[in-house]
Each structure stands twice: as structure tokens, then as C-alpha cells.
Tab-separated table of C-alpha atoms and ligand atoms in Angstrom:
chain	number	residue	atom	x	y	z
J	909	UNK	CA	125.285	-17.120	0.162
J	910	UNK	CA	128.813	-16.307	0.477
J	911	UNK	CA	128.316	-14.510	3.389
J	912	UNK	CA	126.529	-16.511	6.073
J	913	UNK	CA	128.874	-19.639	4.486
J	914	UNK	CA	132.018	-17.872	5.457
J	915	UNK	CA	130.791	-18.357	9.366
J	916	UNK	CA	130.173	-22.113	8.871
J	917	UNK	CA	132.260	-24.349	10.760
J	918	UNK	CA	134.924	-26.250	8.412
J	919	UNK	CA	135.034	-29.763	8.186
J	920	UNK	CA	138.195	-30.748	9.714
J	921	UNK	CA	140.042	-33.728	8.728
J	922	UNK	CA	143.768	-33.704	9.007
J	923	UNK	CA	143.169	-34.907	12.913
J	924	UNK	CA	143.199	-38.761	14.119
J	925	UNK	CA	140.157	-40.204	14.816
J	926	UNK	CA	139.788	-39.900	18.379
J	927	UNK	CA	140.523	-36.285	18.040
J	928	UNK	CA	137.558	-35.871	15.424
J	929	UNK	CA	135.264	-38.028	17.851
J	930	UNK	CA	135.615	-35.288	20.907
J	931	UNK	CA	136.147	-32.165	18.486
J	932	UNK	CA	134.125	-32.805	15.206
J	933	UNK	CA	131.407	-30.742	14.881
J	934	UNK	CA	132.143	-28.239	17.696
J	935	UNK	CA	132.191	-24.147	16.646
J	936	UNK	CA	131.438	-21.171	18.074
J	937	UNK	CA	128.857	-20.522	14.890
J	938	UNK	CA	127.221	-23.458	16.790
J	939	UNK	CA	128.093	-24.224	19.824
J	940	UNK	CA	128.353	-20.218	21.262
J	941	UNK	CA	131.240	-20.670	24.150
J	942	UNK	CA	129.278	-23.869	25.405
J	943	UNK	CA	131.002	-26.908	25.057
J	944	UNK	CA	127.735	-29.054	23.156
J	945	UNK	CA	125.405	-27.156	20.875
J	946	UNK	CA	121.669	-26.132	21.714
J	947	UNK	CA	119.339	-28.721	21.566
J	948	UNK	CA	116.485	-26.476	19.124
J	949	UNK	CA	113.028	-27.419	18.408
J	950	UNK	CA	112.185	-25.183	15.834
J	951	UNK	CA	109.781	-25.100	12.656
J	952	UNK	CA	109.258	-21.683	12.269
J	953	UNK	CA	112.475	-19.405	11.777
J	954	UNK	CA	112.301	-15.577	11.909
J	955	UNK	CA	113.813	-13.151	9.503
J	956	UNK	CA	114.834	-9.145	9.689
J	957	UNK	CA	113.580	-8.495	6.329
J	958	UNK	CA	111.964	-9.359	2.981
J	959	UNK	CA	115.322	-9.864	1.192
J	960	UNK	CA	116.373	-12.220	3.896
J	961	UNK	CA	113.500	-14.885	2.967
J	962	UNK	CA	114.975	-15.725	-0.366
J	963	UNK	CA	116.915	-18.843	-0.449
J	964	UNK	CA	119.905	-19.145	0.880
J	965	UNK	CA	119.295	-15.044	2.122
J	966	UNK	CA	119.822	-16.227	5.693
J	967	UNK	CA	122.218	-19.617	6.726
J	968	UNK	CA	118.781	-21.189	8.757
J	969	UNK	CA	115.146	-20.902	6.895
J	970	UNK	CA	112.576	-23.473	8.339
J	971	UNK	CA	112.954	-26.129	10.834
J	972	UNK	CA	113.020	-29.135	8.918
J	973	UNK	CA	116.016	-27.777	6.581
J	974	UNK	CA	118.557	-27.571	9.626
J	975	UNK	CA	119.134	-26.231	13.014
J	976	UNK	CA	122.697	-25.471	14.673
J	977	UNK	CA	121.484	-28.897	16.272
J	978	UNK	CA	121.381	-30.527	12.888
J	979	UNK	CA	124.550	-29.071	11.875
J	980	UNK	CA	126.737	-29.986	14.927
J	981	UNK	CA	125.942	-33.750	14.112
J	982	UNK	CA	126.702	-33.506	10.669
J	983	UNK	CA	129.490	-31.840	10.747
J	984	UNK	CA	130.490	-34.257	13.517
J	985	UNK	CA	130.059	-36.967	10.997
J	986	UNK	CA	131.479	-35.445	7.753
J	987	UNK	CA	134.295	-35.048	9.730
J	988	UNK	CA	134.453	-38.873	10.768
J	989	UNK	CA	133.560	-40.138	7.547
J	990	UNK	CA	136.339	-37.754	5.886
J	991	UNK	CA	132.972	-36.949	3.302
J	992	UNK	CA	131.730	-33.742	1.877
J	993	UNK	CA	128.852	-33.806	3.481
J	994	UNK	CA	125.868	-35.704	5.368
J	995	UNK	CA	122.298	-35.785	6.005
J	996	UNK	CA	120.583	-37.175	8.928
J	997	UNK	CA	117.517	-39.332	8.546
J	998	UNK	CA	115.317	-40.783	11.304
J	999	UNK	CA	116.435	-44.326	10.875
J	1000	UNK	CA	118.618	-46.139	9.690
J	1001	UNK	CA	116.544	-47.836	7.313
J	1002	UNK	CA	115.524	-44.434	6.425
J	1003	UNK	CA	119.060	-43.649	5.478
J	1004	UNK	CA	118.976	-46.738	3.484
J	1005	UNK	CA	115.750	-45.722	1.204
J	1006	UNK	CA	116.759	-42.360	1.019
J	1007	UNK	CA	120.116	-43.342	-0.363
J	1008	UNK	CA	118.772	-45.356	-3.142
J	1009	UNK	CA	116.238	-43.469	-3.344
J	1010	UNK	CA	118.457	-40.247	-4.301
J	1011	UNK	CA	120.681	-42.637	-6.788
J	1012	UNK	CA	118.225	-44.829	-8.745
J	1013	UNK	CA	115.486	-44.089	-11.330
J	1014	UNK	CA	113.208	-46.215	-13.635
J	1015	UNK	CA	115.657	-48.003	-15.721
J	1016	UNK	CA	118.175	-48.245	-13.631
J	1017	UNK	CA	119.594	-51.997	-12.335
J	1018	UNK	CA	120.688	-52.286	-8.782
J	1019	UNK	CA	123.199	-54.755	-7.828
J	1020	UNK	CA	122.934	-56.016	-4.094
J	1021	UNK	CA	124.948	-58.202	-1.752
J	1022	UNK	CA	122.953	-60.959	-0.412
J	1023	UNK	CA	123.946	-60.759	2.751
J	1024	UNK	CA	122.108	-57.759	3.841
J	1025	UNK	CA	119.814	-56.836	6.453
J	1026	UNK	CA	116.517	-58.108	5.163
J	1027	UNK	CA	114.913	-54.705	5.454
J	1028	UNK	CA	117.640	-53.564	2.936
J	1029	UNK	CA	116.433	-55.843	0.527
J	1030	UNK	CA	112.898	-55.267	0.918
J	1031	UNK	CA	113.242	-51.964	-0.234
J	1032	UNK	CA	114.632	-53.012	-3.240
J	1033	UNK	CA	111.956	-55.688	-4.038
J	1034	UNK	CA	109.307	-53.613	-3.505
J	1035	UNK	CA	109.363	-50.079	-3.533
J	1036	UNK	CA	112.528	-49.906	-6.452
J	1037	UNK	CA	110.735	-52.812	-8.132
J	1038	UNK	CA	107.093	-50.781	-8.214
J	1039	UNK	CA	109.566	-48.011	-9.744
J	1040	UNK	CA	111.014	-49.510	-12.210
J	1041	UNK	CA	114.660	-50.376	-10.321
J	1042	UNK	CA	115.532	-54.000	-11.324
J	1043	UNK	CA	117.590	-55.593	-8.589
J	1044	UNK	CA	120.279	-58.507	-8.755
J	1045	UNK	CA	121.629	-59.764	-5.966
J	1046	UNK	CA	124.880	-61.078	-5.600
J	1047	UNK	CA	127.782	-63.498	-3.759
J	1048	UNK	CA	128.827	-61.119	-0.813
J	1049	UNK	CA	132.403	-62.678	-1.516
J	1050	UNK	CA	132.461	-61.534	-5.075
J	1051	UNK	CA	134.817	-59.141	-5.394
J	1052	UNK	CA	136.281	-57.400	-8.593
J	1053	UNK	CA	134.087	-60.497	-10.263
J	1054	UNK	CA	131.331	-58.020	-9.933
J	1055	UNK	CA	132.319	-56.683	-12.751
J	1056	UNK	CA	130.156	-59.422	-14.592
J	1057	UNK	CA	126.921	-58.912	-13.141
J	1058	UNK	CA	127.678	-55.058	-14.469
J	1059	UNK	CA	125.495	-54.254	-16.818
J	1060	UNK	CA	124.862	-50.499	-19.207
J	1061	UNK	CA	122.141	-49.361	-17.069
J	1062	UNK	CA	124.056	-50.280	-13.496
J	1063	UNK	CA	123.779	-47.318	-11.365
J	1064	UNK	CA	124.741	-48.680	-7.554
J	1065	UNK	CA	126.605	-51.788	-6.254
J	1066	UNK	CA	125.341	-51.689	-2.544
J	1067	UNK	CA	127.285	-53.795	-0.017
J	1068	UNK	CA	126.968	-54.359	3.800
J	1069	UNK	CA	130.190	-55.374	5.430
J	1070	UNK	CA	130.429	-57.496	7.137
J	1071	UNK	CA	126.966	-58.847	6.443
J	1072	UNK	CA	124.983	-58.590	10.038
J	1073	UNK	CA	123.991	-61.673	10.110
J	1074	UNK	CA	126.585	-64.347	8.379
J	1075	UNK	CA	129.643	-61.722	8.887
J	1076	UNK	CA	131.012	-61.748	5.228
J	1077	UNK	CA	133.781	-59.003	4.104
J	1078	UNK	CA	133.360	-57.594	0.983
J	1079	UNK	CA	135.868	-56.414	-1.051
J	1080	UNK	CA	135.292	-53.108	-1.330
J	1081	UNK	CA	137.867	-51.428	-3.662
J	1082	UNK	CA	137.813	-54.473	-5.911
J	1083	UNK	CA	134.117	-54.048	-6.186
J	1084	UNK	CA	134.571	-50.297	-6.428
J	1085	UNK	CA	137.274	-50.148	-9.115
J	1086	UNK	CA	134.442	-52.390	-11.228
J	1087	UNK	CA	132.107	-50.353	-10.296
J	1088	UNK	CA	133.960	-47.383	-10.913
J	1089	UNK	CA	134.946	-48.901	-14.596
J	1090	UNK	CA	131.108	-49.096	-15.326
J	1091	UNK	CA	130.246	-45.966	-14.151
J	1092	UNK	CA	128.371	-47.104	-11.199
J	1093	UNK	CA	128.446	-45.639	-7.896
J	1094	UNK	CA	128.927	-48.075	-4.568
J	1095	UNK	CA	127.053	-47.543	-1.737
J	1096	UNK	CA	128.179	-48.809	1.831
J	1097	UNK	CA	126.113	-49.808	4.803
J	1098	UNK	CA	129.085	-48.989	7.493
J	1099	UNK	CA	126.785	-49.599	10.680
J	1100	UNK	CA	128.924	-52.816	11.998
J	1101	UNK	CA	132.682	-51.198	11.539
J	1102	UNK	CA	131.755	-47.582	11.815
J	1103	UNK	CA	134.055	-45.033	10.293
J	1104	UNK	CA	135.910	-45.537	13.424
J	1105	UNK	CA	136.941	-48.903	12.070
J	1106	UNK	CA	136.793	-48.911	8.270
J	1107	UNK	CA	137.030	-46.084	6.522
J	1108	UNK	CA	134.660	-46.957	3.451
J	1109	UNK	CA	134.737	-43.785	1.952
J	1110	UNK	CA	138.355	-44.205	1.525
J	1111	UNK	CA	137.963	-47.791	0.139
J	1112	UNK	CA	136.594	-46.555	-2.935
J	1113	UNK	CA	132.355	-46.082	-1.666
J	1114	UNK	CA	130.959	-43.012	-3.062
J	1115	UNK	CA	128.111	-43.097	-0.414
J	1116	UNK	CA	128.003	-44.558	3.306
J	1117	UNK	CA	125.402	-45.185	5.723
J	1118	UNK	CA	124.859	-45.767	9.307
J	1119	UNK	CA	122.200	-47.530	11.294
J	1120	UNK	CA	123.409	-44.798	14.011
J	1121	UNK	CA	120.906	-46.176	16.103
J	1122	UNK	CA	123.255	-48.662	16.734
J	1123	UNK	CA	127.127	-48.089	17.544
J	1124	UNK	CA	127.008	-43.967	17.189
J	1125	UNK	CA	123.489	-43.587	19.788
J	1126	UNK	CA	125.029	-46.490	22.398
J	1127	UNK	CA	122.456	-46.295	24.637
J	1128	UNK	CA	119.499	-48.119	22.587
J	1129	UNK	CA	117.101	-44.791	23.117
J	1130	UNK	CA	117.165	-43.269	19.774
J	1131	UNK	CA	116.244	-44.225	16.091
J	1132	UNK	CA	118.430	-42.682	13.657
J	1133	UNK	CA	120.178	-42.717	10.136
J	1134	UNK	CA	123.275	-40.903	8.365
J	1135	UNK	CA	124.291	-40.642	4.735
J	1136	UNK	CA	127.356	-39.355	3.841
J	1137	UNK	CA	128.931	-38.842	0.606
J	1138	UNK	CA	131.639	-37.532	-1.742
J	1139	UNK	CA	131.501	-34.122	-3.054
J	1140	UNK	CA	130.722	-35.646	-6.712
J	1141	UNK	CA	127.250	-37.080	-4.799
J	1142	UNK	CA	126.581	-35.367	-2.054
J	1143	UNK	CA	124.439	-33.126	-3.789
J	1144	UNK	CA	122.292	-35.451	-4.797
J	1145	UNK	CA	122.003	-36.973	-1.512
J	1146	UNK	CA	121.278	-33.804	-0.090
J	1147	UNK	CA	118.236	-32.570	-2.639
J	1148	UNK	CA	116.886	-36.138	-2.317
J	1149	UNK	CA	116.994	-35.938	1.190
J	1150	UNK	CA	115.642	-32.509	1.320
J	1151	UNK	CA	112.761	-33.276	-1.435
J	1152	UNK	CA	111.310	-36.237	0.679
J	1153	UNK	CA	111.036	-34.197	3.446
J	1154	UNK	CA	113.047	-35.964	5.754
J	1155	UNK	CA	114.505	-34.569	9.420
J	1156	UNK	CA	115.251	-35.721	13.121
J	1157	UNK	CA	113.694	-34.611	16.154
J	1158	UNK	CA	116.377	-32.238	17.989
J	1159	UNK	CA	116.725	-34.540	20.910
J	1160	UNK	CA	117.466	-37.222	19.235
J	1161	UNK	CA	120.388	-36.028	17.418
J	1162	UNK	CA	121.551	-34.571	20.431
J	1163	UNK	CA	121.951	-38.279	21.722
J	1164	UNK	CA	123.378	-39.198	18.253
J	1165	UNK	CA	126.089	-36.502	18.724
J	1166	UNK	CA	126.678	-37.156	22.498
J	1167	UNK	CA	126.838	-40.544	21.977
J	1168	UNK	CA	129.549	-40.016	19.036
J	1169	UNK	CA	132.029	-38.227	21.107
J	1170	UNK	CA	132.518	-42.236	23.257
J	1171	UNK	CA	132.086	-44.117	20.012
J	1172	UNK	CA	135.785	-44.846	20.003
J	1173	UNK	CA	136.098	-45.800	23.861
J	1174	UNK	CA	132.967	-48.052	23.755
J	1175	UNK	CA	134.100	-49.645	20.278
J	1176	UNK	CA	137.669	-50.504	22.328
J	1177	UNK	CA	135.277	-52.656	24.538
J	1178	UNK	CA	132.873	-53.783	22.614
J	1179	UNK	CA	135.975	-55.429	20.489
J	1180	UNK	CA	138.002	-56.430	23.433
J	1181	UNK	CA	135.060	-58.019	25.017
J	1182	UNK	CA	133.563	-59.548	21.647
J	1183	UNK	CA	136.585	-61.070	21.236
J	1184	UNK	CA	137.484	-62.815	24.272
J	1185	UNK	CA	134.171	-64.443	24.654
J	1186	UNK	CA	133.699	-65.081	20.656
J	1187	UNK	CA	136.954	-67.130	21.437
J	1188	UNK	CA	135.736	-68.996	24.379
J	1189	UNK	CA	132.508	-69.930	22.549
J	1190	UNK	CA	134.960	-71.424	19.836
J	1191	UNK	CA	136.532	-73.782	22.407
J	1192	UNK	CA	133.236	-74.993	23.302
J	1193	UNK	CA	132.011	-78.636	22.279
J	1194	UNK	CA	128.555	-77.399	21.297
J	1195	UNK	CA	129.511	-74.489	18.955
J	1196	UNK	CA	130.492	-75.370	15.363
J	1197	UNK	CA	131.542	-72.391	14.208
J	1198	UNK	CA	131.827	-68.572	15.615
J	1199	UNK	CA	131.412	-65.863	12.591
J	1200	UNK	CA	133.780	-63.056	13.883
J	1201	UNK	CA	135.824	-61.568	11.067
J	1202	UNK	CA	138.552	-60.658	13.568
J	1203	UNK	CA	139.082	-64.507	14.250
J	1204	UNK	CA	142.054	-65.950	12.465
J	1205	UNK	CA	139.933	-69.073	11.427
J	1206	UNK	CA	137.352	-66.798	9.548
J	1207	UNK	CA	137.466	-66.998	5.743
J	1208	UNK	CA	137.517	-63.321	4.998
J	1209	UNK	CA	140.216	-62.321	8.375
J	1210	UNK	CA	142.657	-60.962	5.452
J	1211	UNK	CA	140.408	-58.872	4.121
J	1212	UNK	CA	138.919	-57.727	7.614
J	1213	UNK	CA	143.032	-57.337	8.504
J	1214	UNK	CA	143.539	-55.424	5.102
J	1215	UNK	CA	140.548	-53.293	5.401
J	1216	UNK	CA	139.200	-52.503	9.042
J	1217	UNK	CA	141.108	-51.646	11.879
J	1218	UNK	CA	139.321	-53.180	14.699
J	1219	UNK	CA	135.696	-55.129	15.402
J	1220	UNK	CA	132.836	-54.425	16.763
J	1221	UNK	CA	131.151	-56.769	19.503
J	1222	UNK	CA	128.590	-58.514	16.938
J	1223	UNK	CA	128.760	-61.905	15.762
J	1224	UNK	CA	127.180	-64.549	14.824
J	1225	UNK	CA	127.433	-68.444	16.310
J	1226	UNK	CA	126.594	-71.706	14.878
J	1227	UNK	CA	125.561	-74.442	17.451
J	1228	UNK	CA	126.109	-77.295	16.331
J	1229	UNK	CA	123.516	-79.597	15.733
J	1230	UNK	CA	121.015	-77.857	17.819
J	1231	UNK	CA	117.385	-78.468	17.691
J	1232	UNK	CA	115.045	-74.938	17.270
J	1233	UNK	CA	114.128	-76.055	20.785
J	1234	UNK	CA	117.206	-76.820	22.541
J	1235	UNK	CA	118.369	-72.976	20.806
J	1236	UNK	CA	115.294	-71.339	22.292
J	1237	UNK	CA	116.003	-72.851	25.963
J	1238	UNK	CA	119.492	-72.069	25.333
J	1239	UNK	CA	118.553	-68.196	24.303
J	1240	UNK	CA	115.574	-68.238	27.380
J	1241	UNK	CA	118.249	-69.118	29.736
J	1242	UNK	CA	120.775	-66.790	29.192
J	1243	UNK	CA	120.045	-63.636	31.685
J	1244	UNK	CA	122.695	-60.475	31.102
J	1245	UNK	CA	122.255	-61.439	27.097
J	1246	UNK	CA	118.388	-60.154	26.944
J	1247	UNK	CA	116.508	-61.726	23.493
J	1248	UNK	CA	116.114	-58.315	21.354
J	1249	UNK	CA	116.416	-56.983	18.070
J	1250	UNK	CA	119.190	-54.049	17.216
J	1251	UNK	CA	122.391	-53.743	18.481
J	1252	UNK	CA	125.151	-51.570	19.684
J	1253	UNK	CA	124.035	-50.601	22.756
J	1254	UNK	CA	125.785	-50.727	26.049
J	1255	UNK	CA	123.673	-53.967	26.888
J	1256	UNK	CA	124.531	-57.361	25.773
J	1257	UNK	CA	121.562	-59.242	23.272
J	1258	UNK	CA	120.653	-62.362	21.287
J	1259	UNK	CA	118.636	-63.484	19.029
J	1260	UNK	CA	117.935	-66.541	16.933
J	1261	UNK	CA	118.429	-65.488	13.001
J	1262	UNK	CA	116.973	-67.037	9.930
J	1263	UNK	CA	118.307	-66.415	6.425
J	1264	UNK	CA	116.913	-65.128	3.420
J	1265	UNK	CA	118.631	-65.591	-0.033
J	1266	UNK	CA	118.587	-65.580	-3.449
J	1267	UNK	CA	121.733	-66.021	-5.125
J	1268	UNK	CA	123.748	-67.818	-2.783
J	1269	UNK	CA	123.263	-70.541	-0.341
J	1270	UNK	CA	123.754	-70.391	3.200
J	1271	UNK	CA	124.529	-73.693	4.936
J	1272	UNK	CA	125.328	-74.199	8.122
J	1273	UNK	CA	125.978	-77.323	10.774
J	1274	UNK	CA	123.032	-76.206	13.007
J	1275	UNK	CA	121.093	-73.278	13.720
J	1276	UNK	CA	122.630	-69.973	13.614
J	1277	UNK	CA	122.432	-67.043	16.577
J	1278	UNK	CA	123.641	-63.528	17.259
J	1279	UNK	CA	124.892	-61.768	19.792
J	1280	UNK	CA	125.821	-58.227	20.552
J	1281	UNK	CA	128.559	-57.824	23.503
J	1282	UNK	CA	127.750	-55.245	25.693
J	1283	UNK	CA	129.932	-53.187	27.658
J	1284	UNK	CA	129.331	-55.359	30.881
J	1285	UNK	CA	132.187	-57.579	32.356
J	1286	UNK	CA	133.593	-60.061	30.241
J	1287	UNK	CA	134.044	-62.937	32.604
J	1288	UNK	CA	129.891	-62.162	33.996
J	1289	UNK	CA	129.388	-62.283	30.330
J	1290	UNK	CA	131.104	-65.798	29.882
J	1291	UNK	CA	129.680	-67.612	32.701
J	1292	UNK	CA	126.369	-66.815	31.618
J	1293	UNK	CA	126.878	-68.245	28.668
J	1294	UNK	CA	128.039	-71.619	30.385
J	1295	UNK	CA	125.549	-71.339	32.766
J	1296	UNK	CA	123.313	-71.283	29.634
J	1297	UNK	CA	125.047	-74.280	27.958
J	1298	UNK	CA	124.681	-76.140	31.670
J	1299	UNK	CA	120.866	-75.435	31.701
J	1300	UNK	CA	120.062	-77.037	28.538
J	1301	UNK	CA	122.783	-79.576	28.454
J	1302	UNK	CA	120.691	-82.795	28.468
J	1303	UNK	CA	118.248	-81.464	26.563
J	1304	UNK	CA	117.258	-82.933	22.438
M	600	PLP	C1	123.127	-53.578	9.247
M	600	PLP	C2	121.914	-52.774	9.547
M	600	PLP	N1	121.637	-51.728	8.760
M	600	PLP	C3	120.547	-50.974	8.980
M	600	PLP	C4	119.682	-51.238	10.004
M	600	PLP	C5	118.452	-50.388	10.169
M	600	PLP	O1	118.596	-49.491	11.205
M	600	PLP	P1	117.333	-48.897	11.980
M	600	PLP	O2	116.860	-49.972	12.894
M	600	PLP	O3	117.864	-47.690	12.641
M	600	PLP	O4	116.298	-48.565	10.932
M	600	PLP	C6	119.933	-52.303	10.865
M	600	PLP	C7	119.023	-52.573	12.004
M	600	PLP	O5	119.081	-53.593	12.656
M	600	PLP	C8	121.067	-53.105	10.614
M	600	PLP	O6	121.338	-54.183	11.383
């Protein structure tokens, strides 16, 4: 197809960041001389001729297999992520099956932080499991001593870092030059640094995923996944992707792609913010402990420091002590933190969290909550939290 490739856009990555955030993506193949590509619902595509329809005879085919709409995203992305390439999916979860999915095969062992989202590792204990994928799940804080869980028929090392719920940092190029060693691939849920703050493609990953639903949508109106790779996987990324028949409705990844071009700003916020109230909620009597990697007391800030360069506006607080009541009233009473799942969003949220593992113990001096800082005011955000704390003072 050497023809219609020559007039795709190339992925450009000698640029800074910000400068791939407002430009990634963007071509005249694409884009025409408008600024943001069409948005195009298509399934059926048209060709001139006979010799056009076979593959790869014309640069779109079908719907489902890519519009200039799916392109300008994924570009967009490849060019963040610095990978060869990336599919979209239409969650993130979705990017998360589809990922192991594409890597794994009867046979195969999976090793797994223990940390992760508890949808992650349902997938693994049930739909690998039915298919023959044994899983073993392991210390988040493992590092190169990954090596011994490694075992001959160790395909993927998947980590999630920081964990979204207890905010571990894994090691990623220790765990990646064991992996490596082994012949194992590592696979990176991204969704809590972004690219924009940890580049785990560069840390050694081979594959990296985004909840983009999250921190790339902002806005909390879309569901939507990415998976990008290196060029030595991509391809089987791509045919998995392709073979399960996965693709996004065009108006979502329109949102996906305009909300990528502020990911940078918002993050700046969403950090700045995070951080000043995660550190007022650490001078307060009732909180035991805040779990913000970007906090000098936190046990893995060196590798955050080493790692990541910045934080996103999710973290988790222990209260110290707390009854499950008094936590509810405490959660109830808070009013511009609404009680709701996801994150990312311009909106500030909590939740209560519960944890589930299996090789490593969790312990805490009370029960544990969330919260995602929005991108309102910081001191509005801080007095509600006191306000909060005043409410349910006296109670058990
Ligand atoms: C860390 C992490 N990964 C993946 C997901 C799944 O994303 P989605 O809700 O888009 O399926 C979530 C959702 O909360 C998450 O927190």
C-alpha cells in the first residue's frame, strides 16, 4: 500500500510534550485546512473500482477499521506515548482485555500487581483462567525481585502505577529488565500519570494503556480505552484488536482528542490543587495517613521523583480510626466532592474503597477513601472538607 501510506500523517516525536498535546495528530490527509478533523460516522466506505476493494487497495475500507476520525486520535496518542502505534477501544477496561487478550494464550502464566483496579484482575481470574492463562499476583513494591516469580512460560508482567487505590510505585525498569531477561513483555496501565507525566514506554513497558475516560476525556462524558505499543508489538495489538472487532463511536473520540489537546493544562491543576489540599488533610488530627506519591512522607516519593514528572489529583486518605459510619456521614456531608465512581474529570469525587488481595496484605489505621481533585478552587475545595470534618465531629 505504498501509495496511500506515503499521504499518512507521520508520527512526530522530536517535539516537547505540550507541543505534541496541541499538534499531535493534526494533517492535512486528515484534518483538510480545518484546524480538528471530521467527526465521521461511517460503516460503509465507497470505492472507484474492483481493484480498489482488495486489502490495503484504498487507505479507508469499512467503518469499523478506521476513519480520519480514528486516525487523528491515534496518531494524537502515538505521538504522546512516543509508540509505534495505537488502537482505540471503547473503554478502558476494554483496552485492558484487549491487551491481554492480544499477548496471552493457553499456557501462558501472567504475573499481576496486586494493587490493581479490581476489574483488571477479574479479567484475569476469569476469562484468562477459563482460557487456560494462569495468573500470579504479586507485591506491587517488588521490583527487579520479580524476577523470581518468572517462570518459562511467563509471557506479561502487568503493573498499574501507582495502584488507584493504595498509590504504590512500581519499579518499572527494574521489573522490565527481569522481564525483559525472561522474555516477557510488561504491560502498563498509565491512566493515573498519563504519558504527560511518566513516560512508561520509555521505562522499559512494551505496551501501555489508558482508562482515557479518565484524565485524556476530562469532562466525565465519554467511555474510552487506548493501547499503545512498540513497533516489536504493536502488530499484535493491532490484529487482536482488529480480530475482536473492536471500535469507538466517532463522537466519542472526538471528545477523547479534544479533550487531549488541555490534558497538560488541566494535569498542572489537578496536581497543584491535589497537592495543596492532600497536604492540608495531612495536618489534620483525624487523618492518619494521605497516599499521594508526590508527598515527601510517602514510601515510594523516590521512585515517583525518579520516574514521573508530576501527579495527578487522585489519592487516597486514611482516617484514622473511623467507624464505616462516621466515614459515610463524613463522605454524605461533603458537597463540591460528589460520591462517584471514575475519575479525572473536571469535578471533584469520593468514594469509600475496599481492598481486594491476594498476595499481599493491606493494613491500614482506619478506613481508607479516595478522592479525585477537580479543577474547582482549592481553598472552596478545603473548607468543604473541614466543613465535612465539623459535621461529623462528635460523631462514633
Ligand atoms: C486504573 C484504572 N484503569 C482502568 C479503568 C477502567 O476504565 P473504564 O472505566 O474506562 O473502563 C479504571 C476505571 O476506574 C481505572 O481506575
Amino acid at each position: 500500500m505504498a501509495e496511500s501510506d506515503e499521504k499518512r500523517p507521520k508520527v512526530r516525536l522530536e517535539t516537547r510534550l505540550l507541543t505534541r498535546l496541541a499538534h499531535g495528530g493534526r494533517d492535512d490527509a486528515l484534518c483538510g485546512p480545518f484546524v480538528n478533523p471530521p467527526v465521521v460516522h461511517a460503516s460503509t466506505v465507497l470505492f472507484d473500482s474492483v481493484d480498489a476493494m482488495r486489502p490495503g487497495g484504498q487507505r479507508y475500507s469499512y467503518g469499523r477499521r478506521g476513519t480520519p476520525t480514528t486516525e487523528a486520535l491515534e496518531m494524537a496518542m502515538s505521538e504522546l506515548e512516543g509508540a509505534a502505534g495505537t488502537v482505540l477501544c471503547p473503554s478502558g477496561l476494554g483496552a485492558i482485555s484487549t491487551a491481554l487478550l492480544a499477548l496471552l494464550s493457553s499456557g501462558d502464566h501472567l504475573l499481576m500487581a496486586d494493587n490493581v483496579y479490581d476489574p483488571s484482575r477479574h479479567v484475569a481470574t476469569t476469562v484468562l483462567a477459563r482460557l487456560g492463562v494462569e495468573t500470579t499476583f504479586f507485591d506491587p513494591r517488588i521490583g527487579g525481585g520479580i524476577a523470581a516469580l518468572i517462570r518459562p512460560n511467563t509471557r506479561v508482567v502487568y503493573v498499574e502505577s501507582p495502584g488507584s487505590l493504595t498509590f504504590e510505585i512500581a519499579d518499572i525498569p527494574a521489573i522490565a529488565a527481569a522481564a525483559h531477561a525472561a522474555g516477557a513483555l510488561v504491560v502498563t496501565d498509565n491512566t493515573w500519570a498519563t504519558p504527560y507525566y511518566c513516560p512508561t514506554l520509555a521505562l522499559g513497558a512494551d505496551v501501555t494503556l489508558l482508562a482515557a475516560t479518565k484524565y485524556i476525556g476530562g469532562h466525565s462524558d465519554i467511555m474510552l480505552g487506548t493501547i499503545s505499543a512498540t513497533e516489536a508489538v504493536f502488530g499484535r495489538i493491532h490484529d487482536a484488536h482488529g480480530a475482536l472487532g473492536l471500535c469507538v463511536g466517532p463522537d466519542d473520540i472526538y471528545l477523547g482528542l479534544r479533550g487531549l489537546r488541555t490534558l497538560g493544562v488541566r494535569l498542572a491543576h489537578h496536581q497543584r490543587s491535589g497537592l495543596a489540599v492532600a497536604r492540608h488533610l495531612e495536618g489534620r488530627a483525624e487523618v492518619a495517613r494521605v497516599l499521594h506519591p508526590a508527598l515527601s512522607g510517602h514510601p515510594d516519593h523516590a521512585l515517583w521523583k525518579r520516574d514521573m514528572s508530576g501527579a495527578s489529583g487522585l489519592f487516597g486518605v486514611v482516617l484514622d480510626g473511623w467507624s464505616r459510619e462516621k466515614t459515610s456521614a463524613f463522605l454524605e456531608a461533603l458537597e463540591l466532592f460528589s460520591l462517584g465512581y471514575s475519575w479525572g474529570g473536571f469535578e471533584s469525587l469520593a468514594i469509600p474503597t475496599h481492598m481486594h488481595r491476594t498476595a499481599t496484605t493491606w493494613a491500614a489505621e482506619g478506613p481508607l477513601i479516595r478522592l479525585h481533585v477537580g479543577l474547582e478552587d482549592t481553598e472552596d475545595l478545603v473548607a468543604d472538607l473541614d466543613a465535612a470534618f465539623a459535621r461529623v465531629g462528635n460523631l462514633a
